[in-house]
mmCIF file of C-alpha atoms and ligand atoms in Angstrom:
data_model
loop_
_atom_site.group_PDB
_atom_site.id
_atom_site.type_symbol
_atom_site.label_atom_id
_atom_site.label_comp_id
_atom_site.label_asym_id
_atom_site.label_seq_id
_atom_site.Cartn_x
_atom_site.Cartn_y
_atom_site.Cartn_z
ATOM 1 C CA MET A 1 -85.060 -33.769 89.998
ATOM 2 C CA ARG A 2 -81.500 -34.809 89.128
ATOM 3 C CA ILE A 3 -80.918 -38.530 89.000
ATOM 4 C CA ILE A 4 -78.005 -40.864 88.283
ATOM 5 C CA LEU A 5 -78.834 -44.356 87.018
ATOM 6 C CA LEU A 6 -75.918 -46.556 88.012
ATOM 7 C CA GLY A 7 -75.502 -50.154 86.973
ATOM 8 C CA ALA A 8 -73.792 -52.662 84.749
ATOM 9 C CA PRO A 9 -74.320 -52.681 80.987
ATOM 10 C CA GLY A 10 -77.718 -54.236 80.398
ATOM 11 C CA ALA A 11 -78.935 -53.727 83.970
ATOM 12 C CA GLY A 12 -82.000 -51.859 82.652
ATOM 13 C CA LYS A 13 -80.939 -48.207 82.946
ATOM 14 C CA GLY A 14 -82.107 -47.202 79.460
ATOM 15 C CA THR A 15 -85.396 -49.097 79.858
ATOM 16 C CA GLN A 16 -86.244 -47.335 83.124
ATOM 17 C CA ALA A 17 -85.003 -43.991 81.768
ATOM 18 C CA GLN A 18 -87.889 -44.146 79.287
ATOM 19 C CA PHE A 19 -90.341 -44.664 82.137
ATOM 20 C CA LEU A 20 -88.830 -41.869 84.265
ATOM 21 C CA MET A 21 -88.723 -39.388 81.386
ATOM 22 C CA ASP A 22 -92.422 -39.905 80.758
ATOM 23 C CA LYS A 23 -93.330 -39.776 84.445
ATOM 24 C CA TYR A 24 -91.264 -36.765 85.521
ATOM 25 C CA GLY A 25 -90.837 -34.889 82.233
ATOM 26 C CA ILE A 26 -87.079 -34.637 82.555
ATOM 27 C CA PRO A 27 -84.620 -35.431 79.757
ATOM 28 C CA GLN A 28 -82.476 -38.550 79.599
ATOM 29 C CA ILE A 29 -78.786 -37.856 79.135
ATOM 30 C CA SER A 30 -77.354 -41.095 77.812
ATOM 31 C CA THR A 31 -73.667 -40.803 77.000
ATOM 32 C CA GLY A 32 -73.934 -44.062 75.012
ATOM 33 C CA ASP A 33 -76.735 -42.596 72.844
ATOM 34 C CA MET A 34 -74.748 -39.371 72.361
ATOM 35 C CA LEU A 35 -71.724 -41.356 71.194
ATOM 36 C CA ARG A 36 -73.848 -43.509 68.867
ATOM 37 C CA ALA A 37 -75.341 -40.318 67.355
ATOM 38 C CA ALA A 38 -71.802 -39.040 66.699
ATOM 39 C CA ILE A 39 -70.926 -42.374 65.047
ATOM 40 C CA LYS A 40 -74.008 -42.139 62.818
ATOM 41 C CA GLU A 41 -73.096 -38.592 61.792
ATOM 42 C CA GLY A 42 -69.527 -39.735 61.027
ATOM 43 C CA THR A 43 -67.930 -36.947 63.089
ATOM 44 C CA PRO A 44 -64.241 -37.268 64.126
ATOM 45 C CA LEU A 45 -65.442 -38.009 67.680
ATOM 46 C CA GLY A 46 -67.774 -40.702 66.325
ATOM 47 C CA LEU A 47 -65.010 -42.368 64.302
ATOM 48 C CA GLU A 48 -62.737 -42.457 67.335
ATOM 49 C CA ALA A 49 -65.505 -43.626 69.690
ATOM 50 C CA LYS A 50 -66.663 -46.475 67.429
ATOM 51 C CA LYS A 51 -63.373 -48.373 67.701
ATOM 52 C CA VAL A 52 -63.376 -48.037 71.477
ATOM 53 C CA MET A 53 -67.046 -48.983 71.907
ATOM 54 C CA ASP A 54 -66.862 -51.988 69.569
ATOM 55 C CA ALA A 55 -63.953 -53.252 71.671
ATOM 56 C CA GLY A 56 -66.053 -52.883 74.828
ATOM 57 C CA GLN A 57 -63.698 -50.264 76.283
ATOM 58 C CA LEU A 58 -64.530 -46.849 77.762
ATOM 59 C CA VAL A 59 -64.211 -43.611 75.798
ATOM 60 C CA SER A 60 -61.768 -41.145 77.416
ATOM 61 C CA ASP A 61 -62.959 -39.227 80.474
ATOM 62 C CA GLU A 62 -61.973 -35.931 78.846
ATOM 63 C CA ILE A 63 -64.286 -36.423 75.842
ATOM 64 C CA ILE A 64 -67.202 -37.664 77.934
ATOM 65 C CA ILE A 65 -66.942 -34.905 80.555
ATOM 66 C CA GLY A 66 -66.956 -32.283 77.782
ATOM 67 C CA LEU A 67 -70.083 -33.817 76.227
ATOM 68 C CA VAL A 68 -72.008 -33.939 79.524
ATOM 69 C CA LYS A 69 -71.022 -30.421 80.651
ATOM 70 C CA GLU A 70 -72.352 -29.036 77.379
ATOM 71 C CA ARG A 71 -75.551 -31.103 77.588
ATOM 72 C CA VAL A 72 -76.571 -30.263 81.178
ATOM 73 C CA ALA A 73 -76.177 -26.553 80.418
ATOM 74 C CA LYS A 74 -79.061 -26.740 77.909
ATOM 75 C CA ALA A 75 -82.433 -25.179 78.772
ATOM 76 C CA ASP A 76 -84.339 -28.490 78.951
ATOM 77 C CA CYS A 77 -82.196 -29.549 81.931
ATOM 78 C CA GLU A 78 -83.331 -26.628 84.092
ATOM 79 C CA ASN A 79 -85.826 -28.763 86.041
ATOM 80 C CA GLY A 80 -83.628 -31.814 86.230
ATOM 81 C CA PHE A 81 -82.207 -34.679 84.185
ATOM 82 C CA LEU A 82 -81.507 -38.368 84.209
ATOM 83 C CA LEU A 83 -77.892 -39.387 83.799
ATOM 84 C CA ASP A 84 -77.798 -42.795 82.103
ATOM 85 C CA GLY A 85 -74.300 -44.254 81.716
ATOM 86 C CA PHE A 86 -72.533 -41.288 83.307
ATOM 87 C CA PRO A 87 -70.510 -41.031 85.499
ATOM 88 C CA ARG A 88 -68.755 -44.298 84.827
ATOM 89 C CA THR A 89 -65.390 -43.661 86.457
ATOM 90 C CA ILE A 90 -64.223 -41.869 89.603
ATOM 91 C CA PRO A 91 -62.628 -39.042 87.536
ATOM 92 C CA GLN A 92 -66.011 -38.485 85.809
ATOM 93 C CA ALA A 93 -67.779 -38.267 89.189
ATOM 94 C CA ASP A 94 -65.098 -35.902 90.487
ATOM 95 C CA ALA A 95 -65.460 -33.713 87.392
ATOM 96 C CA MET A 96 -69.202 -33.423 88.054
ATOM 97 C CA LYS A 97 -68.533 -32.240 91.570
ATOM 98 C CA GLU A 98 -65.837 -29.798 90.455
ATOM 99 C CA ASN A 99 -68.309 -28.319 87.976
ATOM 100 C CA GLY A 100 -71.006 -27.926 90.630
ATOM 101 C CA ILE A 101 -73.322 -30.553 89.084
ATOM 102 C CA THR A 102 -75.180 -32.014 92.067
ATOM 103 C CA VAL A 103 -77.642 -34.931 92.090
ATOM 104 C CA ASP A 104 -80.680 -35.645 94.267
ATOM 105 C CA HIS A 105 -80.797 -39.409 93.783
ATOM 106 C CA CYS A 106 -78.306 -42.079 92.799
ATOM 107 C CA ILE A 107 -80.058 -45.322 91.873
ATOM 108 C CA GLU A 108 -78.109 -48.566 91.636
ATOM 109 C CA PHE A 109 -79.544 -51.402 89.515
ATOM 110 C CA ASP A 110 -78.391 -54.703 90.945
ATOM 111 C CA VAL A 111 -78.279 -57.531 88.359
ATOM 112 C CA ALA A 112 -75.925 -60.526 88.246
ATOM 113 C CA ASP A 113 -73.551 -60.857 85.287
ATOM 114 C CA GLU A 114 -75.014 -64.096 83.911
ATOM 115 C CA ILE A 115 -78.520 -62.569 83.743
ATOM 116 C CA ILE A 116 -77.045 -59.624 81.864
ATOM 117 C CA VAL A 117 -75.306 -61.813 79.296
ATOM 118 C CA GLU A 118 -78.601 -63.590 78.638
ATOM 119 C CA ARG A 119 -80.553 -60.301 78.395
ATOM 120 C CA MET A 120 -78.157 -58.718 75.921
ATOM 121 C CA GLY A 121 -78.627 -61.582 73.485
ATOM 122 C CA GLY A 122 -82.277 -60.532 73.089
ATOM 123 C CA ARG A 123 -81.929 -56.758 73.139
ATOM 124 C CA ARG A 124 -83.235 -54.760 70.175
ATOM 125 C CA VAL A 125 -82.957 -50.964 69.916
ATOM 126 C CA HIS A 126 -84.463 -48.156 67.891
ATOM 127 C CA PRO A 127 -81.358 -46.223 66.811
ATOM 128 C CA GLY A 128 -83.187 -42.925 66.221
ATOM 129 C CA SER A 129 -84.611 -42.569 69.731
ATOM 130 C CA GLY A 130 -82.606 -45.009 71.875
ATOM 131 C CA ARG A 131 -85.821 -46.885 72.796
ATOM 132 C CA VAL A 132 -84.961 -50.352 74.047
ATOM 133 C CA TYR A 133 -86.815 -53.676 73.726
ATOM 134 C CA HIS A 134 -86.201 -57.328 74.474
ATOM 135 C CA VAL A 135 -87.501 -60.117 72.270
ATOM 136 C CA VAL A 136 -88.941 -61.953 75.312
ATOM 137 C CA TYR A 137 -89.038 -59.637 78.354
ATOM 138 C CA ASN A 138 -90.074 -56.361 76.721
ATOM 139 C CA PRO A 139 -91.189 -57.097 73.157
ATOM 140 C CA PRO A 140 -92.313 -54.420 70.688
ATOM 141 C CA LYS A 141 -95.958 -54.476 69.574
ATOM 142 C CA THR A 142 -94.870 -55.571 66.089
ATOM 143 C CA GLU A 143 -91.855 -57.861 65.822
ATOM 144 C CA GLY A 144 -88.712 -55.999 64.753
ATOM 145 C CA LYS A 145 -90.416 -52.564 64.651
ATOM 146 C CA ASP A 146 -90.316 -49.547 66.970
ATOM 147 C CA ASP A 147 -93.658 -48.957 68.755
ATOM 148 C CA VAL A 148 -93.696 -45.200 68.096
ATOM 149 C CA THR A 149 -92.288 -44.794 64.573
ATOM 150 C CA GLY A 150 -92.725 -48.278 63.109
ATOM 151 C CA GLU A 151 -89.083 -48.127 61.997
ATOM 152 C CA ASP A 152 -86.755 -51.144 62.072
ATOM 153 C CA LEU A 153 -85.082 -52.200 65.304
ATOM 154 C CA ILE A 154 -81.414 -53.204 65.268
ATOM 155 C CA ILE A 155 -78.968 -55.284 67.310
ATOM 156 C CA ARG A 156 -76.170 -53.130 68.751
ATOM 157 C CA ASP A 157 -72.646 -53.958 67.497
ATOM 158 C CA ASP A 158 -71.383 -54.228 71.090
ATOM 159 C CA ASP A 159 -74.045 -56.764 72.145
ATOM 160 C CA VAL A 160 -72.105 -59.841 70.987
ATOM 161 C CA GLU A 161 -71.372 -62.033 74.001
ATOM 162 C CA GLU A 162 -67.588 -61.609 73.908
ATOM 163 C CA THR A 163 -67.908 -57.805 73.993
ATOM 164 C CA VAL A 164 -70.622 -57.914 76.664
ATOM 165 C CA ARG A 165 -68.250 -59.915 78.910
ATOM 166 C CA LYS A 166 -65.477 -57.347 78.324
ATOM 167 C CA ARG A 167 -67.893 -54.524 79.181
ATOM 168 C CA LEU A 168 -68.875 -56.321 82.373
ATOM 169 C CA ALA A 169 -65.218 -56.726 83.377
ATOM 170 C CA ILE A 170 -64.673 -52.997 82.836
ATOM 171 C CA TYR A 171 -67.811 -52.231 84.821
ATOM 172 C CA HIS A 172 -66.507 -54.177 87.837
ATOM 173 C CA GLU A 173 -63.075 -52.593 87.589
ATOM 174 C CA GLN A 174 -63.889 -48.947 86.815
ATOM 175 C CA THR A 175 -67.581 -48.237 87.484
ATOM 176 C CA LYS A 176 -68.470 -50.394 90.509
ATOM 177 C CA PRO A 177 -66.243 -48.222 92.776
ATOM 178 C CA LEU A 178 -68.877 -45.514 92.251
ATOM 179 C CA VAL A 179 -71.204 -47.503 94.512
ATOM 180 C CA ASP A 180 -68.989 -46.690 97.511
ATOM 181 C CA TYR A 181 -68.394 -43.176 96.173
ATOM 182 C CA TYR A 182 -72.104 -42.318 96.099
ATOM 183 C CA ARG A 183 -72.861 -44.149 99.348
ATOM 184 C CA ALA A 184 -70.276 -41.837 100.940
ATOM 185 C CA GLU A 185 -71.942 -38.854 99.228
ATOM 186 C CA ALA A 186 -75.263 -39.976 100.720
ATOM 187 C CA ASP A 187 -73.696 -40.358 104.181
ATOM 188 C CA ALA A 188 -72.427 -36.782 103.825
ATOM 189 C CA GLY A 189 -75.974 -35.635 103.010
ATOM 190 C CA ASN A 190 -75.127 -34.684 99.403
ATOM 191 C CA THR A 191 -77.498 -37.130 97.684
ATOM 192 C CA GLN A 192 -79.875 -40.026 98.378
ATOM 193 C CA TYR A 193 -78.675 -43.524 97.504
ATOM 194 C CA HIS A 194 -81.064 -46.341 96.544
ATOM 195 C CA LYS A 195 -80.285 -49.920 95.547
ATOM 196 C CA LEU A 196 -82.892 -51.641 93.363
ATOM 197 C CA ASP A 197 -83.338 -55.303 92.564
ATOM 198 C CA GLY A 198 -83.011 -55.022 88.769
ATOM 199 C CA THR A 199 -83.867 -58.695 88.188
ATOM 200 C CA GLN A 200 -87.590 -58.170 88.661
ATOM 201 C CA ALA A 201 -89.905 -57.662 85.679
ATOM 202 C CA VAL A 202 -89.655 -54.284 83.893
ATOM 203 C CA GLU A 203 -92.990 -53.054 85.335
ATOM 204 C CA ALA A 204 -92.035 -54.127 88.864
ATOM 205 C CA VAL A 205 -88.761 -52.173 88.664
ATOM 206 C CA SER A 206 -90.681 -49.115 87.394
ATOM 207 C CA ALA A 207 -93.133 -49.438 90.305
ATOM 208 C CA GLN A 208 -90.243 -49.551 92.792
ATOM 209 C CA LEU A 209 -88.753 -46.432 91.215
ATOM 210 C CA ALA A 210 -92.060 -44.557 91.322
ATOM 211 C CA GLU A 211 -92.453 -45.441 94.998
ATOM 212 C CA LEU A 212 -89.014 -44.314 96.070
ATOM 213 C CA LEU A 213 -88.992 -41.113 93.986
ATOM 214 C CA GLY A 214 -92.566 -40.156 94.851
HETATM 215 P P1 LIG B 1 -74.106 -47.411 76.922
HETATM 216 O O1 LIG B 1 -74.919 -47.198 75.739
HETATM 217 O O2 LIG B 1 -74.254 -46.504 78.102
HETATM 218 O O3 LIG B 1 -74.279 -48.893 77.353
HETATM 219 P P2 LIG B 1 -74.275 -49.531 78.813
HETATM 220 O O4 LIG B 1 -74.074 -48.765 80.032
HETATM 221 O O5 LIG B 1 -73.279 -50.579 78.620
HETATM 222 O O6 LIG B 1 -75.708 -49.828 79.060
HETATM 223 P P3 LIG B 1 -76.642 -50.474 78.124
HETATM 224 O O7 LIG B 1 -77.294 -49.464 77.248
HETATM 225 O O8 LIG B 1 -75.938 -51.609 77.419
HETATM 226 O O9 LIG B 1 -77.665 -51.147 79.149
HETATM 227 P P4 LIG B 1 -78.838 -50.566 80.033
HETATM 228 O O10 LIG B 1 -78.507 -50.651 81.476
HETATM 229 O O11 LIG B 1 -79.314 -49.252 79.511
HETATM 230 O O12 LIG B 1 -79.900 -51.721 79.772
HETATM 231 P P5 LIG B 1 -81.197 -51.720 78.871
HETATM 232 O O13 LIG B 1 -82.257 -50.901 79.500
HETATM 233 O O14 LIG B 1 -80.845 -51.442 77.455
HETATM 234 O O15 LIG B 1 -72.555 -47.391 76.562
HETATM 235 C C1 LIG B 1 -72.055 -48.026 75.398
HETATM 236 C C2 LIG B 1 -70.565 -47.717 75.266
HETATM 237 O O16 LIG B 1 -70.359 -46.293 75.129
HETATM 238 C C3 LIG B 1 -69.685 -48.106 76.473
HETATM 239 O O17 LIG B 1 -69.296 -49.461 76.422
HETATM 240 C C4 LIG B 1 -68.512 -47.123 76.302
HETATM 241 O O18 LIG B 1 -67.628 -47.553 75.301
HETATM 242 C C5 LIG B 1 -69.188 -45.860 75.816
HETATM 243 N N1 LIG B 1 -69.579 -44.967 76.930
HETATM 244 C C6 LIG B 1 -70.858 -44.615 77.268
HETATM 245 N N2 LIG B 1 -70.857 -43.815 78.339
HETATM 246 C C7 LIG B 1 -69.552 -43.667 78.708
HETATM 247 C C8 LIG B 1 -68.904 -42.974 79.764
HETATM 248 N N3 LIG B 1 -69.615 -42.278 80.676
HETATM 249 N N4 LIG B 1 -67.563 -43.053 79.841
HETATM 250 C C9 LIG B 1 -66.838 -43.745 78.948
HETATM 251 N N5 LIG B 1 -67.386 -44.428 77.912
HETATM 252 C C10 LIG B 1 -68.731 -44.389 77.795
HETATM 253 O O19 LIG B 1 -81.621 -53.264 79.050
HETATM 254 C C11 LIG B 1 -80.867 -54.316 78.476
HETATM 255 C C12 LIG B 1 -81.844 -55.377 77.926
HETATM 256 O O20 LIG B 1 -82.539 -55.966 79.003
HETATM 257 C C13 LIG B 1 -82.908 -54.813 76.992
HETATM 258 O O21 LIG B 1 -83.177 -55.744 75.984
HETATM 259 C C14 LIG B 1 -84.135 -54.626 77.907
HETATM 260 O O22 LIG B 1 -85.360 -54.727 77.194
HETATM 261 C C15 LIG B 1 -83.947 -55.761 78.885
HETATM 262 N N6 LIG B 1 -84.445 -55.452 80.223
HETATM 263 C C16 LIG B 1 -84.366 -54.259 80.883
HETATM 264 N N7 LIG B 1 -84.902 -54.353 82.106
HETATM 265 C C17 LIG B 1 -85.324 -55.647 82.239
HETATM 266 C C18 LIG B 1 -85.947 -56.373 83.300
HETATM 267 N N8 LIG B 1 -86.273 -55.784 84.473
HETATM 268 N N9 LIG B 1 -86.220 -57.687 83.091
HETATM 269 C C19 LIG B 1 -85.907 -58.297 81.909
HETATM 270 N N10 LIG B 1 -85.322 -57.655 80.874
HETATM 271 C C20 LIG B 1 -85.019 -56.346 81.035
#
C-alpha cells in the first residue's frame, strides 16, 4: 500500500501516519523528519535546511527529490510506504512520476487555517521518533514526556505563529495545486483520491482512514 498524506502544515498528517504505520506495518517517510535528523547530525544539508525551515520556506526540490528516491529504494518500502510532507510542489510530484514511483491512495486532510494556527501553539514532539502530541487534543500520558521512551518533548522552532502563517501561505501557493494534480491522476485511473475532514477528533479521523483504506 503506497499512500500520500496531503495537507497543510498541522493538518494532522504526522499524527495519522503513526496510526497507519501501526495498522498497516508500512514505514512513514516524512521529509520534515528526515531534514530535522540532518539538522541534529549537523550535516551540510542540515545546516542549509535549518535556515530555510526556520524561515518557513521550502527546501529545494532537488535536495528533497534525492532524499525520497534514496529512501523509497530501501528494503522496508517493498510492501508500501506513507509519504508525509512529500510531494509538496508540482515538480516533486512530476519527479515521482518520472521515477516510476506510483501511489495507490492520495489522502487530503482538510483543515481551515485558523484551526491550524491554534493547533500549532499546543503541539509537542518527540525529536527522536517524530511522535506528535498536543497539550489539549492529544496529550501524552505524562506531561512533557514521550509515551514510549519517557524522554522530553520539545516545541518545534518553526511552530511560532509568525512562521506557521508563512508556512500556510506557502502551502496555498505551492502545495494546494497538488489537490487538482492528484484529482486528475485519480480521474485517469492512476490513484484513488480521498478528502477527509481533518477537523474531527484524532480518533474519528483514524476511524475514517481505516474505513476508506480497508
Ligand atoms: P514538515 O515536518 O513536513 O511539517 P508540515 O508539513 O508543515 O507538517 P507538520 O509536521 O507541521 O504537520 P502535520 O500535518 O504532520 O500535523 P501534526 O500531525 O503534527 O515540514 C517542516 C519543514 O521542512 C517545511 O516547512 C519545509 O521547510 C521542509 N520540508 C519538508 N518537506 C519538504 C518538501 N517535500 N519540500 C520542501 N521542503 C520540505 O498535527 C499538528 C498538531 O495538531 C499536533 O499537536 C497534533 O497533536 C494536533 N492534531 C492532529 N490531529 C488533530 C485532530 N484531528 N484534532 C485536534 N488536534 C490534532
